[in-house]
Amino acid sequence: MKTFHVSVGVSNHHVHLTAKDIEALFGAGYQLAVKKELSQPGEFAAEETVTLVGPRGQVPGVRILGPARKNTQVEITMADNIKLGITAPVRDSGNLEGSGSVVIEANDQRISLKEGVIVAARHLHASTRDAAEYGLRDRDVVQAKIDGPRGGILENILVRVSPTYSLDLHLDIEEANAMGLKNGDKVTILAD
Amino acid sequence: MKTFHVSVGVSNHHVHLTAKDIEALFGAGYQLAVKKELSQPGEFAAEETVTLVGPRGQVPGVRILGPARKNTQVEITMADNIKLGITAPVRDSGNLEGSGSVVIEANDQRISLKEGVIVAARHLHASTRDAAEYGLRDRDVVQAKIDGPRGGILENILVRVSPTYSLDLHLDIEEANAMGLKNGDKVTILAD
């Protein structure tokens, strides 16, 4: 058993849009405005937000994360599933076949997304160098040990290795709240 | 290590009110209307709800649970802490000294609660008979093993034993969502 410490990156609901969907909502040639750089190099939170519309209700103020991606992907919480009246599955990023459906509204425009809505599965980002240091390979599955009154062990954490990744454990806001964690807190990774 | 299976009872935010606070909000002699019986005998969700008001924002539609209690206790989620702009601590029910403060509004009336706002700590209810069967004592601390893609182990689960309790694990909605659990799902308790 190898153990090492990593920071937690906490995500609230957000959307990644294709260049085409950005133009459909905001107009031809529109460029997202950078509000804040994120922990993964090149990624940013945009000034622009969207409203998600489902059969039961709406979730406003959902941040767009840039830059544009190859596929539009909406990452929501289980609580949002209830509010919207949809059943988006827990999935790894990019695994969108048969995932949830929602309407995305912004700037008085709307697009209907047939699939692409997921509840993001826990995952650990690691650079190639981090991976070598800790003996990890892309798609390994590890656990995280969390201390404190809401402590415990989170299982089924998918490791994603890329030269450009920064080392951090991505949890959604409900996972973080459930375990008493805030953005930047340290946890212990347990790897075979 | 003893292991046994229990059902999960999932709580959203809710309030317990004293008879005095029920009268302050709804009028002298007011009786809460029963909407639904809960898993613990005698407890019920009332038809009435309140709005919580904090320095940053409001949380409307917070269900009152009856019957009246000796102390008013407001149980919120970590997400509500953010919305309200308060820092209610994770606490066991009834442990309210120095806990969070909030304004409770209903029926055009408001009361200012100096302390009594908590994020409820995970706990396992067991009848005296269940406790004998599984070798548990009041105030034991156990763990719960959860299967599935969002599985893991929740630690620091306080055992509360009473002749009238039904056996179930009480989690809040964020803990349940984080672990992929719904009300009534089964988990495995791990006890020393």
mmCIF file of C-alpha atoms in Angstrom, chain A residues 72 74 87-89 91 95-101 113-119:
data_model
loop_
_atom_site.group_PDB
_atom_site.id
_atom_site.type_symbol
_atom_site.label_atom_id
_atom_site.label_comp_id
_atom_site.label_asym_id
_atom_site.label_seq_id
_atom_site.Cartn_x
_atom_site.Cartn_y
_atom_site.Cartn_z
ATOM 1 C CA THR A 72 -20.662 19.839 -24.589
ATOM 2 C CA VAL A 74 -22.883 19.417 -18.198
ATOM 3 C CA THR A 87 -31.523 11.205 -13.754
ATOM 4 C CA ALA A 88 -28.052 12.042 -15.024
ATOM 5 C CA PRO A 89 -25.735 9.136 -14.136
ATOM 6 C CA ARG A 91 -19.868 9.009 -15.003
ATOM 7 C CA ASN A 95 -18.150 9.068 -21.081
ATOM 8 C CA LEU A 96 -21.385 10.621 -22.296
ATOM 9 C CA GLU A 97 -23.178 7.891 -24.259
ATOM 10 C CA GLY A 98 -26.694 7.515 -22.878
ATOM 11 C CA SER A 99 -26.083 10.189 -20.229
ATOM 12 C CA GLY A 100 -28.643 12.796 -19.186
ATOM 13 C CA SER A 101 -30.550 15.324 -21.260
ATOM 14 C CA LEU A 113 -28.765 18.790 -25.199
ATOM 15 C CA LYS A 114 -29.816 15.207 -26.036
ATOM 16 C CA GLU A 115 -27.032 13.682 -23.961
ATOM 17 C CA GLY A 116 -24.034 15.014 -22.071
ATOM 18 C CA VAL A 117 -25.336 15.584 -18.540
ATOM 19 C CA ILE A 118 -23.425 13.655 -15.861
ATOM 20 C CA VAL A 119 -22.700 13.663 -12.152
#
